[in-house]
mmCIF file of C-alpha atoms in Angstrom:
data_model
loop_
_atom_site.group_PDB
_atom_site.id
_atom_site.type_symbol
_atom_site.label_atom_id
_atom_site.label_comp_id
_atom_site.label_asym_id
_atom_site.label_seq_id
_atom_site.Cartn_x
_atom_site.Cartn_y
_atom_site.Cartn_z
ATOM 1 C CA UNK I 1368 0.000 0.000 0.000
ATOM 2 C CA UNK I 1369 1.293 3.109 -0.834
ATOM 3 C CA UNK I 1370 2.626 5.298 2.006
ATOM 4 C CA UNK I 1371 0.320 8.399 1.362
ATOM 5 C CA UNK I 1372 -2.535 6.062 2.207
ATOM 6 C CA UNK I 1373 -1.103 4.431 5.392
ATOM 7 C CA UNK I 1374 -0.259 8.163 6.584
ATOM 8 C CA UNK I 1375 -3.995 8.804 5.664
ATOM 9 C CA UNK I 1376 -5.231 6.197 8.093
ATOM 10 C CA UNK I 1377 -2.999 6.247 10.721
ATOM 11 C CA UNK I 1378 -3.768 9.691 11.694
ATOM 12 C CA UNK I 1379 -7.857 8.974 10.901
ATOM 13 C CA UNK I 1380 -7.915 6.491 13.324
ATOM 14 C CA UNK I 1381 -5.218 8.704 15.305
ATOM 15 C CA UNK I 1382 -8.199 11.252 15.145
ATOM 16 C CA UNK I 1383 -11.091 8.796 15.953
ATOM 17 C CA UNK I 1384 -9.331 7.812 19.229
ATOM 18 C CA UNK I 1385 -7.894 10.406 20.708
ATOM 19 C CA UNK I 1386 -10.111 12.005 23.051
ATOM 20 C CA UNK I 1387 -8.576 15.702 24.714
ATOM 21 C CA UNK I 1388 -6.822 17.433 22.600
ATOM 22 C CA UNK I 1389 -3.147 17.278 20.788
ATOM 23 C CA UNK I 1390 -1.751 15.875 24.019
ATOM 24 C CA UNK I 1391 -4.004 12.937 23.564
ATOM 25 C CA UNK I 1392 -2.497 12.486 20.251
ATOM 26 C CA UNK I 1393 0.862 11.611 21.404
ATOM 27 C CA UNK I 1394 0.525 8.094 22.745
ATOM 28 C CA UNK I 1395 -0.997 7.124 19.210
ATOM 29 C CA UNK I 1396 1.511 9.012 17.839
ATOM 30 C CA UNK I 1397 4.331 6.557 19.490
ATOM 31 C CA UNK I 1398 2.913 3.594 18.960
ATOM 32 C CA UNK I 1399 2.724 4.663 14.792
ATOM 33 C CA UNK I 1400 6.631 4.990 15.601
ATOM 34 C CA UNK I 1401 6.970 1.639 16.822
ATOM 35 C CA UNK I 1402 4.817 0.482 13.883
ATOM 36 C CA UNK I 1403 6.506 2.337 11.343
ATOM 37 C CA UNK I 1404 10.015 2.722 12.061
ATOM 38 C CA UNK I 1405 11.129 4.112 8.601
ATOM 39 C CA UNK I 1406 8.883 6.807 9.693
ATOM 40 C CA UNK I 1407 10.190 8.461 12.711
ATOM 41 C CA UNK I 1408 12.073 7.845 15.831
ATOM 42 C CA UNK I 1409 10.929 8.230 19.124
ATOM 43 C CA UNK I 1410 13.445 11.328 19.444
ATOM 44 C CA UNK I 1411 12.668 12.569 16.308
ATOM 45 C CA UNK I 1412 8.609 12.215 17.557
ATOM 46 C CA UNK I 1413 10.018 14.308 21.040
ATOM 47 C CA UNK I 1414 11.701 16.880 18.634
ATOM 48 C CA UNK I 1415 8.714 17.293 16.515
ATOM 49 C CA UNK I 1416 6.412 17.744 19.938
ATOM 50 C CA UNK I 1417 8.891 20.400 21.034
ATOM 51 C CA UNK I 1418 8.748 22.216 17.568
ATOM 52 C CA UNK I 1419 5.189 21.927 17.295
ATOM 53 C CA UNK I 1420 4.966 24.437 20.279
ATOM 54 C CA UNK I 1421 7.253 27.127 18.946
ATOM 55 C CA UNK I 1422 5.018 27.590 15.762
ATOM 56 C CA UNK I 1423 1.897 29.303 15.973
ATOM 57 C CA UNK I 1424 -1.561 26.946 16.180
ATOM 58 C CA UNK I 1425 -2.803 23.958 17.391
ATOM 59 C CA UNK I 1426 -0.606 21.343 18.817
ATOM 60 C CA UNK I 1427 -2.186 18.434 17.672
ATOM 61 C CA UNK I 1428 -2.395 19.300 13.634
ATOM 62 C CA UNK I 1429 1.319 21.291 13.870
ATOM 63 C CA UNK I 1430 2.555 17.546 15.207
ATOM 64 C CA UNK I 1431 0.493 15.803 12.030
ATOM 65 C CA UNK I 1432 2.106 18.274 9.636
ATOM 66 C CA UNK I 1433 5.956 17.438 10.629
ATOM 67 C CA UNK I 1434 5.172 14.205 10.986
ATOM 68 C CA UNK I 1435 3.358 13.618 7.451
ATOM 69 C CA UNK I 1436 6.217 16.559 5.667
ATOM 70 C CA UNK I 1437 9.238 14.354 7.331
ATOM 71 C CA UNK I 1438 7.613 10.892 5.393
ATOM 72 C CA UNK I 1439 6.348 12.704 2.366
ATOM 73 C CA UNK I 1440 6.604 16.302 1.909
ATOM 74 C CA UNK I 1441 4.400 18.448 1.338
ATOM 75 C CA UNK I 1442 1.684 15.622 0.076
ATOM 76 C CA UNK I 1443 1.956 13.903 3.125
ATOM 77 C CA UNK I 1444 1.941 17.191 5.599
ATOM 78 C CA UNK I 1445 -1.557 18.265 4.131
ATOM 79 C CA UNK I 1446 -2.646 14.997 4.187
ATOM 80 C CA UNK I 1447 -2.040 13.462 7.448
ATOM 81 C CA UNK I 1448 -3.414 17.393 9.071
ATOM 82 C CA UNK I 1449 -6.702 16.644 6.760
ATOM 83 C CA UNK I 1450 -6.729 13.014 7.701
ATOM 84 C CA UNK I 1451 -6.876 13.414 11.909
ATOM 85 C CA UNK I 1452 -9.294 16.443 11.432
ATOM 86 C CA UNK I 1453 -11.805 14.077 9.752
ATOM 87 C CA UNK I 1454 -12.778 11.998 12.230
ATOM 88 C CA UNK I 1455 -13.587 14.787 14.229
ATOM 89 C CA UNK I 1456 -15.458 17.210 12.008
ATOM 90 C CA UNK I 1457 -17.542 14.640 10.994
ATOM 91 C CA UNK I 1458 -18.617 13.534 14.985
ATOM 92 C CA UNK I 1459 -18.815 17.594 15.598
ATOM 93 C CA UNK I 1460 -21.050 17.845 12.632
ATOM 94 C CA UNK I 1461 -23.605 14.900 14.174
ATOM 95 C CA UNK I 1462 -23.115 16.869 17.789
ATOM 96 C CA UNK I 1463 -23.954 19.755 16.494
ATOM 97 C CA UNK I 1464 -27.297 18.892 14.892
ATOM 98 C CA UNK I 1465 -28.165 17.766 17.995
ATOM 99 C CA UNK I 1466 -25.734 19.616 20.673
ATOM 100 C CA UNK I 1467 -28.517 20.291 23.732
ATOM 101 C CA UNK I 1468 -29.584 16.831 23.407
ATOM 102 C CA UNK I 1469 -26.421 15.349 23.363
ATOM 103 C CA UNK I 1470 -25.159 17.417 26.499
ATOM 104 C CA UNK I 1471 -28.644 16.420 28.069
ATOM 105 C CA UNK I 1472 -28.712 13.019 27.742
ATOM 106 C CA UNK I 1473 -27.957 10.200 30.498
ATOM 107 C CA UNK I 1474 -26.201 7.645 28.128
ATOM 108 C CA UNK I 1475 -23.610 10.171 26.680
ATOM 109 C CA UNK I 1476 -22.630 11.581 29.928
ATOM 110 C CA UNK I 1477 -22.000 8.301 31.141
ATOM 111 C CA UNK I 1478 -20.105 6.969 28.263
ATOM 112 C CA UNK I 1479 -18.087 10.844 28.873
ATOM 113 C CA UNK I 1480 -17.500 9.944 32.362
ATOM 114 C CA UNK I 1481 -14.829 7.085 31.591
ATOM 115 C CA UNK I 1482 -13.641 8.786 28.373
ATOM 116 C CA UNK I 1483 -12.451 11.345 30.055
ATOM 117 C CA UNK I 1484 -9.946 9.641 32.772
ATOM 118 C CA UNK I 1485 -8.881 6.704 30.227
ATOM 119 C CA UNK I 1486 -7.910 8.908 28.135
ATOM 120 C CA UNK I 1487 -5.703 11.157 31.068
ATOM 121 C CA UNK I 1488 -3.979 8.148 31.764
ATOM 122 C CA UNK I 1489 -2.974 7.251 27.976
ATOM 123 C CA UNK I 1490 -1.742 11.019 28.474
ATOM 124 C CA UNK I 1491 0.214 10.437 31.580
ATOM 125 C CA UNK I 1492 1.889 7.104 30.284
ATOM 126 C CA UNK I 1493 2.651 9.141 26.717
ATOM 127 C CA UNK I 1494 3.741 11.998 28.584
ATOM 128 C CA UNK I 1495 6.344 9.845 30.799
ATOM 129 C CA UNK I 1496 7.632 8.214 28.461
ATOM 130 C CA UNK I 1497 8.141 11.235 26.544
ATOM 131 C CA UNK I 1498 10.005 12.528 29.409
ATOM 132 C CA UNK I 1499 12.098 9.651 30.379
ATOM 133 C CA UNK I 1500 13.367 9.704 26.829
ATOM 134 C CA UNK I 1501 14.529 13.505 27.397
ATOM 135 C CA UNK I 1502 16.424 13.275 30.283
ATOM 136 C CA UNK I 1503 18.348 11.127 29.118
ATOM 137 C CA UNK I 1504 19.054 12.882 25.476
ATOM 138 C CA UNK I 1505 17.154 10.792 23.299
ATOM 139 C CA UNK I 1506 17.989 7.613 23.786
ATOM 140 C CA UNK I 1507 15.286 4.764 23.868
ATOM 141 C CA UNK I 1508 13.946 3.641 27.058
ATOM 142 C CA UNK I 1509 13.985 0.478 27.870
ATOM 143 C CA UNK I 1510 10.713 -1.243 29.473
ATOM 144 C CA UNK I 1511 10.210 -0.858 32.026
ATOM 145 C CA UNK I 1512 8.504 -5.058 33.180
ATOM 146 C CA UNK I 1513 11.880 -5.772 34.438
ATOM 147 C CA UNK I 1514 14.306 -4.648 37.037
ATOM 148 C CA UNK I 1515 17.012 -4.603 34.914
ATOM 149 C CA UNK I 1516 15.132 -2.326 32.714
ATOM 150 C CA UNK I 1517 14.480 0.705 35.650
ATOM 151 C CA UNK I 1518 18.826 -0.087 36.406
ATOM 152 C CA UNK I 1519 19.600 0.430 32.606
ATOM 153 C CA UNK I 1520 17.292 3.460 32.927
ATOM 154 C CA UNK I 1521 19.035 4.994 36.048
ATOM 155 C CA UNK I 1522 21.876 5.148 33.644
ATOM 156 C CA UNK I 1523 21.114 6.455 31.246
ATOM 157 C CA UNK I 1524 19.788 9.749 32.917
ATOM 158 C CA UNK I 1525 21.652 12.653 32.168
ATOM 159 C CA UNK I 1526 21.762 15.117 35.421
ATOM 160 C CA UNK I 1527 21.813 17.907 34.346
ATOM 161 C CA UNK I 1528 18.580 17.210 32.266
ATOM 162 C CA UNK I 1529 16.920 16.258 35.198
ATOM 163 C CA UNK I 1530 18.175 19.844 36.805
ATOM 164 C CA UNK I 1531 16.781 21.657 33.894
ATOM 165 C CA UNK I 1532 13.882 20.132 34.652
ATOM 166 C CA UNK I 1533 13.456 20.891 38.355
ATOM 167 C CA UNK I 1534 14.527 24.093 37.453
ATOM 168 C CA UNK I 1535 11.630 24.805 35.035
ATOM 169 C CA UNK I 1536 9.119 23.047 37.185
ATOM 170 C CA UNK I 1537 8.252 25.699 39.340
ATOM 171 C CA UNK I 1538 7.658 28.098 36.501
ATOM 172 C CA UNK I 1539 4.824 25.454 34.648
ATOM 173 C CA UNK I 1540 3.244 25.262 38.010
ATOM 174 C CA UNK I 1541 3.215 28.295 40.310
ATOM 175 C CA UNK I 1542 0.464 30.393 39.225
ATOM 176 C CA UNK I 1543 2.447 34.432 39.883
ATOM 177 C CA UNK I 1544 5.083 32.767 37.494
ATOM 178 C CA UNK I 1545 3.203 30.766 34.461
ATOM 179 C CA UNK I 1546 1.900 33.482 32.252
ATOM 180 C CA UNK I 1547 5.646 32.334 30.782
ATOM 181 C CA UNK I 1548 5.120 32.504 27.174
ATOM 182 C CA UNK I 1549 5.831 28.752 25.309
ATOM 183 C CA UNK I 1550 8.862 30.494 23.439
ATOM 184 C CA UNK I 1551 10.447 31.197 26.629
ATOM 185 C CA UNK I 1552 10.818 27.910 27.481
ATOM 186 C CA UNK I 1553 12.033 26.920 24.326
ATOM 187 C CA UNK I 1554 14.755 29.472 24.505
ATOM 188 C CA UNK I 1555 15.292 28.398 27.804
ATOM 189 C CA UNK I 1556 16.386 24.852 26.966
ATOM 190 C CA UNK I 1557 17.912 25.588 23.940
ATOM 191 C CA UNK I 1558 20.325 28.098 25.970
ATOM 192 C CA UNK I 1559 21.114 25.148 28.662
ATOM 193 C CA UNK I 1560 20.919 23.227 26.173
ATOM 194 C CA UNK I 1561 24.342 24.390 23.794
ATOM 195 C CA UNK I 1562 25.927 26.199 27.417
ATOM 196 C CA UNK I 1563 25.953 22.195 28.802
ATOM 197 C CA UNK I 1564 26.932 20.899 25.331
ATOM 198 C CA UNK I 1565 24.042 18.198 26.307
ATOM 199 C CA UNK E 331 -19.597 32.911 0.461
ATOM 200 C CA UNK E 332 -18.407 36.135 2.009
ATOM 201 C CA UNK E 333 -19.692 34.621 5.173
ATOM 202 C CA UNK E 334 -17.561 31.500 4.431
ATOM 203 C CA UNK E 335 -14.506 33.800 3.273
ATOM 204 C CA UNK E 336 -14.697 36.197 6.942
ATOM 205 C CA UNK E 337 -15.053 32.509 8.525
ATOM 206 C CA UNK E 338 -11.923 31.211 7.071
ATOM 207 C CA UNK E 339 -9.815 34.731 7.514
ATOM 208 C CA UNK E 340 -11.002 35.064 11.022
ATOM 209 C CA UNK E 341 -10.095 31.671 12.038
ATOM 210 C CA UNK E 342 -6.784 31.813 9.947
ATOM 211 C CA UNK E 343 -6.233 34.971 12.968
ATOM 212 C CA UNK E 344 -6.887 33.065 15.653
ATOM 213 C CA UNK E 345 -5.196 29.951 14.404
ATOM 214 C CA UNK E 346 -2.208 32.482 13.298
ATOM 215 C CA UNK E 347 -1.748 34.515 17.204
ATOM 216 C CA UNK E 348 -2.104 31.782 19.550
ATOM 217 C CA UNK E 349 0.657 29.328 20.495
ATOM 218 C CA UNK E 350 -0.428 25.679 21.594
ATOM 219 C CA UNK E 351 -4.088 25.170 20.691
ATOM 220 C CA UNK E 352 -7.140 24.646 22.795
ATOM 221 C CA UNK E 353 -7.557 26.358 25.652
ATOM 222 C CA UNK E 354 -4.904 29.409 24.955
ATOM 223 C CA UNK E 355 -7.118 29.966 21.801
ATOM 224 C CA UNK E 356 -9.606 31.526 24.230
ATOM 225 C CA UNK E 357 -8.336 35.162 24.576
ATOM 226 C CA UNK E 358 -7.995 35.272 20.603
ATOM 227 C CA UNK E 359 -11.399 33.912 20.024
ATOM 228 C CA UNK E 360 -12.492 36.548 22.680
ATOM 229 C CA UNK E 361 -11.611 39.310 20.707
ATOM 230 C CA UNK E 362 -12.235 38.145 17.057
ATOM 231 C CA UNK E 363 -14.944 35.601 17.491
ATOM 232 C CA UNK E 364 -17.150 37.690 20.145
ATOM 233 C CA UNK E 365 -16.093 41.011 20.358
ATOM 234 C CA UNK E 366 -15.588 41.775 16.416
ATOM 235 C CA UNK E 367 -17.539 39.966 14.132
ATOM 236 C CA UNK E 368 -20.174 38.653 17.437
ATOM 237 C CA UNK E 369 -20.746 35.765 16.300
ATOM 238 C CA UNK E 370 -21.275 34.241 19.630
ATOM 239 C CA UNK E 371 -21.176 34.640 23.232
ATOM 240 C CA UNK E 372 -18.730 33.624 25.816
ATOM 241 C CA UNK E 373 -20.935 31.305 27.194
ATOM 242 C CA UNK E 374 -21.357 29.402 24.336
ATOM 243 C CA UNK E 375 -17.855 29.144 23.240
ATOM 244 C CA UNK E 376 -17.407 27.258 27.155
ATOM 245 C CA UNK E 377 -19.634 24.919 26.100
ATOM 246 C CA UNK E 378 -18.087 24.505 23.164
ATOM 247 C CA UNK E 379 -15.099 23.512 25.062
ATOM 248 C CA UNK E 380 -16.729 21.571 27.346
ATOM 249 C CA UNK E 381 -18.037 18.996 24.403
ATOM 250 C CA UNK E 382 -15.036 19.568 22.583
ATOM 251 C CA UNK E 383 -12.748 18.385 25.641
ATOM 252 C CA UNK E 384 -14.270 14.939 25.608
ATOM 253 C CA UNK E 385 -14.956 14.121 22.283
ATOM 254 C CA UNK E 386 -12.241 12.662 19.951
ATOM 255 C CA UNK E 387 -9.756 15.049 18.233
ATOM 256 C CA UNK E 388 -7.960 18.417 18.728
ATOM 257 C CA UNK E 389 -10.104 20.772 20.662
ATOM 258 C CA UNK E 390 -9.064 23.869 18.518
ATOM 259 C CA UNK E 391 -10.964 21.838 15.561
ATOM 260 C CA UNK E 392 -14.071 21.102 17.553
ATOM 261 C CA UNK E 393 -14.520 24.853 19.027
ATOM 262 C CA UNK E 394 -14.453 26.115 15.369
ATOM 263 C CA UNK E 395 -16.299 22.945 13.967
ATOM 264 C CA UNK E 396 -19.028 24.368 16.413
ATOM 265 C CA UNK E 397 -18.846 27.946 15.824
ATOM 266 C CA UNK E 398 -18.809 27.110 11.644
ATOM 267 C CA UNK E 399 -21.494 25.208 12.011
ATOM 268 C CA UNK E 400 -23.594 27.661 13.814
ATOM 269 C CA UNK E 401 -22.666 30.576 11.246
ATOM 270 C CA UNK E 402 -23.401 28.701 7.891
ATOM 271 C CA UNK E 403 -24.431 24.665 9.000
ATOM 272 C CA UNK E 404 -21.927 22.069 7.267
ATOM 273 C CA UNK E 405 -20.283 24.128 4.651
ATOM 274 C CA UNK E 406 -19.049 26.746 7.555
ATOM 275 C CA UNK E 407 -18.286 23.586 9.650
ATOM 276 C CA UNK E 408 -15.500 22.755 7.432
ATOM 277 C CA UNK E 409 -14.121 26.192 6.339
ATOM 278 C CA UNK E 410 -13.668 27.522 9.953
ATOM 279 C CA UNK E 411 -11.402 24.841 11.258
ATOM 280 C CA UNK E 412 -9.506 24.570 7.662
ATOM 281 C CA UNK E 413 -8.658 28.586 8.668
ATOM 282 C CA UNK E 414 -7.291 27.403 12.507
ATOM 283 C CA UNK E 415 -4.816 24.677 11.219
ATOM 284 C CA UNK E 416 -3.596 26.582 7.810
ATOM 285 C CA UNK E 417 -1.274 29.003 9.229
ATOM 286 C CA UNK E 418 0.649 25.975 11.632
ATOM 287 C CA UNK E 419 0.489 23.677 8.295
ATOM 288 C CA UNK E 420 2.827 26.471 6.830
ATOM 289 C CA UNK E 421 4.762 27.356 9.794
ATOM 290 C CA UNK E 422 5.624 23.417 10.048
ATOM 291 C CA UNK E 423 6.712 22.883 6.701
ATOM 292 C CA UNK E 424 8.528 25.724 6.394
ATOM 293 C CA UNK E 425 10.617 25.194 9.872
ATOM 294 C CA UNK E 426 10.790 21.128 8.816
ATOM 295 C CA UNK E 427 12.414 22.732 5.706
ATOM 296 C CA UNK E 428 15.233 24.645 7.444
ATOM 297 C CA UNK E 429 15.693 22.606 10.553
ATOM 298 C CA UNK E 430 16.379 19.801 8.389
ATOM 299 C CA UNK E 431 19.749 21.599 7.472
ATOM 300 C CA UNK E 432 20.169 23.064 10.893
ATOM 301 C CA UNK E 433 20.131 19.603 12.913
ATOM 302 C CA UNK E 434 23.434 18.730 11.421
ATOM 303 C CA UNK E 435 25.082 21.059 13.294
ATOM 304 C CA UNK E 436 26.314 19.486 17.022
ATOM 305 C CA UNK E 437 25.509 22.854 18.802
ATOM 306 C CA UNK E 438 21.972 22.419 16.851
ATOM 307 C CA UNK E 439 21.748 18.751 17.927
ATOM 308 C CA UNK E 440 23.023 20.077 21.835
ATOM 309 C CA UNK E 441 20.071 22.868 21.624
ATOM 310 C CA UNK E 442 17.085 20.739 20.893
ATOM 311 C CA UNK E 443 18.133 17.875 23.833
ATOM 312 C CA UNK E 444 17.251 20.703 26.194
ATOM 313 C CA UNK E 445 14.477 22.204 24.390
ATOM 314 C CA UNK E 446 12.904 18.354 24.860
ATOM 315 C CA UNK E 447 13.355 18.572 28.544
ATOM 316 C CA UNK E 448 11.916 22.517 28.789
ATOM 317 C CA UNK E 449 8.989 21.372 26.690
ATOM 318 C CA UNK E 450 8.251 18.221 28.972
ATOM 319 C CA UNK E 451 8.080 20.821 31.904
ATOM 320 C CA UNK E 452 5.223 22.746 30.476
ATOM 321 C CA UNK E 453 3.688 19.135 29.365
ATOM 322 C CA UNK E 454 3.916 18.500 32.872
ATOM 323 C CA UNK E 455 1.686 21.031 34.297
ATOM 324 C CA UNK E 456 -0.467 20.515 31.009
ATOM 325 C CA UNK E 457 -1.470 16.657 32.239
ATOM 326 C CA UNK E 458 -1.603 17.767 35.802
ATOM 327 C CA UNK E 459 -4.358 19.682 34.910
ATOM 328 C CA UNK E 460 -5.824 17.242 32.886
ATOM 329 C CA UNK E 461 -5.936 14.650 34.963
ATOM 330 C CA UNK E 462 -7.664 17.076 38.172
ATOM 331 C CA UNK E 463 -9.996 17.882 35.157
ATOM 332 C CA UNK E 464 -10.855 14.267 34.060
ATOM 333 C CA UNK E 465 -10.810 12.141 37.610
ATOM 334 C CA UNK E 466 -13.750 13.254 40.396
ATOM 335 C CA UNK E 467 -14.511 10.173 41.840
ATOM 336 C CA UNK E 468 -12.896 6.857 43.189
ATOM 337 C CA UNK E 469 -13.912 4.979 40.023
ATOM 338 C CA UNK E 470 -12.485 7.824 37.557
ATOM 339 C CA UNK E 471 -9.457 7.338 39.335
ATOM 340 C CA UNK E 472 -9.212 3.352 39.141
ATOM 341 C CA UNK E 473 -9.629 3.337 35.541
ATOM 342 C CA UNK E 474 -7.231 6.169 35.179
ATOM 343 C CA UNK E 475 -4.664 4.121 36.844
ATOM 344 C CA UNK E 476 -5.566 1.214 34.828
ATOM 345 C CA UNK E 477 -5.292 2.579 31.304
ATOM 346 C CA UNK E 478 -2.220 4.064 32.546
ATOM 347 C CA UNK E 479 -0.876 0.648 33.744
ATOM 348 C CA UNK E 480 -1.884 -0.791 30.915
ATOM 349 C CA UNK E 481 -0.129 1.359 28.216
ATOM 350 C CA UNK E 482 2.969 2.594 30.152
ATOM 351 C CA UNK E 483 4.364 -1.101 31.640
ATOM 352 C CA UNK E 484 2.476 -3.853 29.516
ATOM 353 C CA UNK E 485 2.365 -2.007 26.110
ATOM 354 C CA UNK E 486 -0.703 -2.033 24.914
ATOM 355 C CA UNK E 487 -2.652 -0.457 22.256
ATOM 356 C CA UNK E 488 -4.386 2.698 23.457
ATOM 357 C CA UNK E 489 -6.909 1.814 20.843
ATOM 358 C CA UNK E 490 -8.482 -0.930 22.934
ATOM 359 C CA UNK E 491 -8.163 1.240 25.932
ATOM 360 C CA UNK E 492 -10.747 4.073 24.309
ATOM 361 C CA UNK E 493 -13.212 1.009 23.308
ATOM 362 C CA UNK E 494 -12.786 -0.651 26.779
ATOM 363 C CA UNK E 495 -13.646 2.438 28.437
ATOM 364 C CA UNK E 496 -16.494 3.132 25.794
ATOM 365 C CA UNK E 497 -17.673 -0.010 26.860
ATOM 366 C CA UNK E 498 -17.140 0.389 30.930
ATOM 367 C CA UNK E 499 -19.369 3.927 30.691
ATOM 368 C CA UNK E 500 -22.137 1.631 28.734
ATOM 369 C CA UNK E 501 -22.522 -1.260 31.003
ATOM 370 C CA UNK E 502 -21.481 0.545 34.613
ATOM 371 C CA UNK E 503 -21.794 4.644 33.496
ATOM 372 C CA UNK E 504 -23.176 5.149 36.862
ATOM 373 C CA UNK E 505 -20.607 5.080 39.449
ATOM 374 C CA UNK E 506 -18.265 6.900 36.833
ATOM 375 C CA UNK E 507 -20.410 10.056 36.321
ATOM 376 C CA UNK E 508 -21.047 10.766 40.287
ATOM 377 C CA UNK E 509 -19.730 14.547 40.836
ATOM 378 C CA UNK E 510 -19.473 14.864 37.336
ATOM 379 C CA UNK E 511 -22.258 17.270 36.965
ATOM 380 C CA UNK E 512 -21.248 20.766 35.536
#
């Protein structure tokens, strides 16, 4: 099958199934990584996240766009942004129709109710991952089933990732100090970044 | 048509000045969406969010799905979120472009290992404040736990995850939805 088609469908179904937002894209997102390793690597997937964020709009379709340009250009940027907006512009378009009955009724809240916190943890397991394979500069990390996989993973940490991180903690979190603007961290880490030689 | 057109260019604004998607759209879509061309009010632009949180896809796309559709039904549906992704489709390509040629530089390749890390400190607080968002109850949590468990250490699909949880809200929805009303 040719690849423009498998790009189309991997980021239609990426789009039927993710339920949040671009975040909720991500663990999809690794898995067509593991699936398609001619594709993308995971660091390549971290580096496309991170550049995602330092160009204007959503997350989610700035992600598809790299993602589909780095396998086939321009073709396969428009297509895989088209292909995960699909999915959800055609559910939209049936909630729509019908939005106060939908928000009304018994059935859909309940089926909302455990969307909602699967999906956070899918987020939290993508976004770990994603962060394990940061601090320690883009290296794969192992699984994490065994013992010897959380040893091999205490290696490979790099420290002085992990203080970035610390250090930039407090500015995501504490309210006086997270108007930060999304550049600023990228300049941030970029600094630290070439200063460390990481 | 010059409904559609003011659709696309105002979106193509909003889509253009905001960094991130979602929820920082909302000051942008303040001042074009409401304020200029009042197309809607506050009010319903939350509960656009609100649907748009928990339905599949990028949120961005349902809020202007929603606000399309209200201006000019299906045709308006599609043209208003086209205008939100267009000016990051460009931005992409054209940075994939030149950081293709920039990455071969060591001080390049240094840069973006800490630009990974800053990032996952702002994705941090991001699924912090999902997850207060998404779990109210006892069983939100459990099943939170579990689909984390169950992607993160035995590798599984997250496909199967969605449908299993489709399937829990079906069968037990119940117990899940307690202090879940808005």
């Amino acid at each position: 099958m040719d690849v423009l088609l498998w790009l189309c469908l991997e980021f239609f179904c990426t789009g039927l199934f993710a339920v949040g937002g671009g975040l909720a894209t991500i663990p999809f997102l690794q898995r067509m990584g593991h699936k398609h390793p001619t594709w993308f690597t995971q660091a390549q997937l971290a580096d496309t996240i991170a550049v995602s964020q330092c160009a204007p709009g959503p997350m989610g379709t700035n992600i598809a766009a790299t993602v589909g340009y780095r396998v086939r250009q321009l073709p396969g940027a428009v297509l895989s942004v088209l292909s995960l907006m699909v999915p959800t512009v055609v559910i939209d378009l049936v909630i729509a129709a019908l939005f106060d009955k939908f928000r009304r009724a018994k059935r859909v809240r309940e089926v909302l109710a455990t969307l909602r916190p699967a999906s956070a943890g899918l987020i939290l397991a993508a976004a770990l991952s994603l962060l394990l394979l940061s601090l320690s500069g883009g290296q794969e990390v192992p699984s994490l089933r065994s013992p010897a996989g959380w040893r091999a993973l205490a290696e490979m940490l790099d420290w002085r990732c992990l203080a970035l991180y610390t250090g930039l903690l407090p500015f995501a979190f504490w309210k006086k100090l997270n108007k930060v603007h999304p550049l600023a961290y990228v300049a941030a880490g970029a600094v630290a970044g070439v200063l460390w030689k990481l | 048509m010059k409904l559609l057109w003011q659709l696309y260019i105002s979106f193509f604004k909003v889509g253009l000045f905001t960094f991130g998607g979602g929820l920082s759209m909302f000051p942008m879509l303040e001042r074009e969406v409401i304020a200029r061309r009042k197309w809607c009010t506050k009010e319903e632009i939350l509960d656009y969010y609100a649907v748009g949180q928990c339905t599949p896809g990028i949120i961005a796309v349902d809020v202007s799905t929603f606000i399309g559709y209200r201006m000019k039904k299906t045709l308006g549906a599609v043209t208003a979120p086209l205008g939100v992704i267009t000016p990051g489709l460009i931005v992409m390509v054209l940075l994939s472009t030149v950081l293709r040629f920039l990455t071969a530089y060591p001080a390049m390749q240094s840069a973006f290992v800490g630009i990974r890390v800053a990032v996952c400190a702002m994705i941090t607080a991001s699924v912090v404040r999902i997850l207060r968002e998404s779990v109210k109850n006892l069983w939100q949590l459990g099943l939170a736990v579990i689909s984390f468990l169950v992607v993160a250490v035995f590798g599984a699909n997250p496909v199967w995850v969605v449908v299993g949880a489709c399937l829990a809200g079906l069968t037990l929805g119940k117990r899940f939805s307690k202090g879940n009303e808005e």
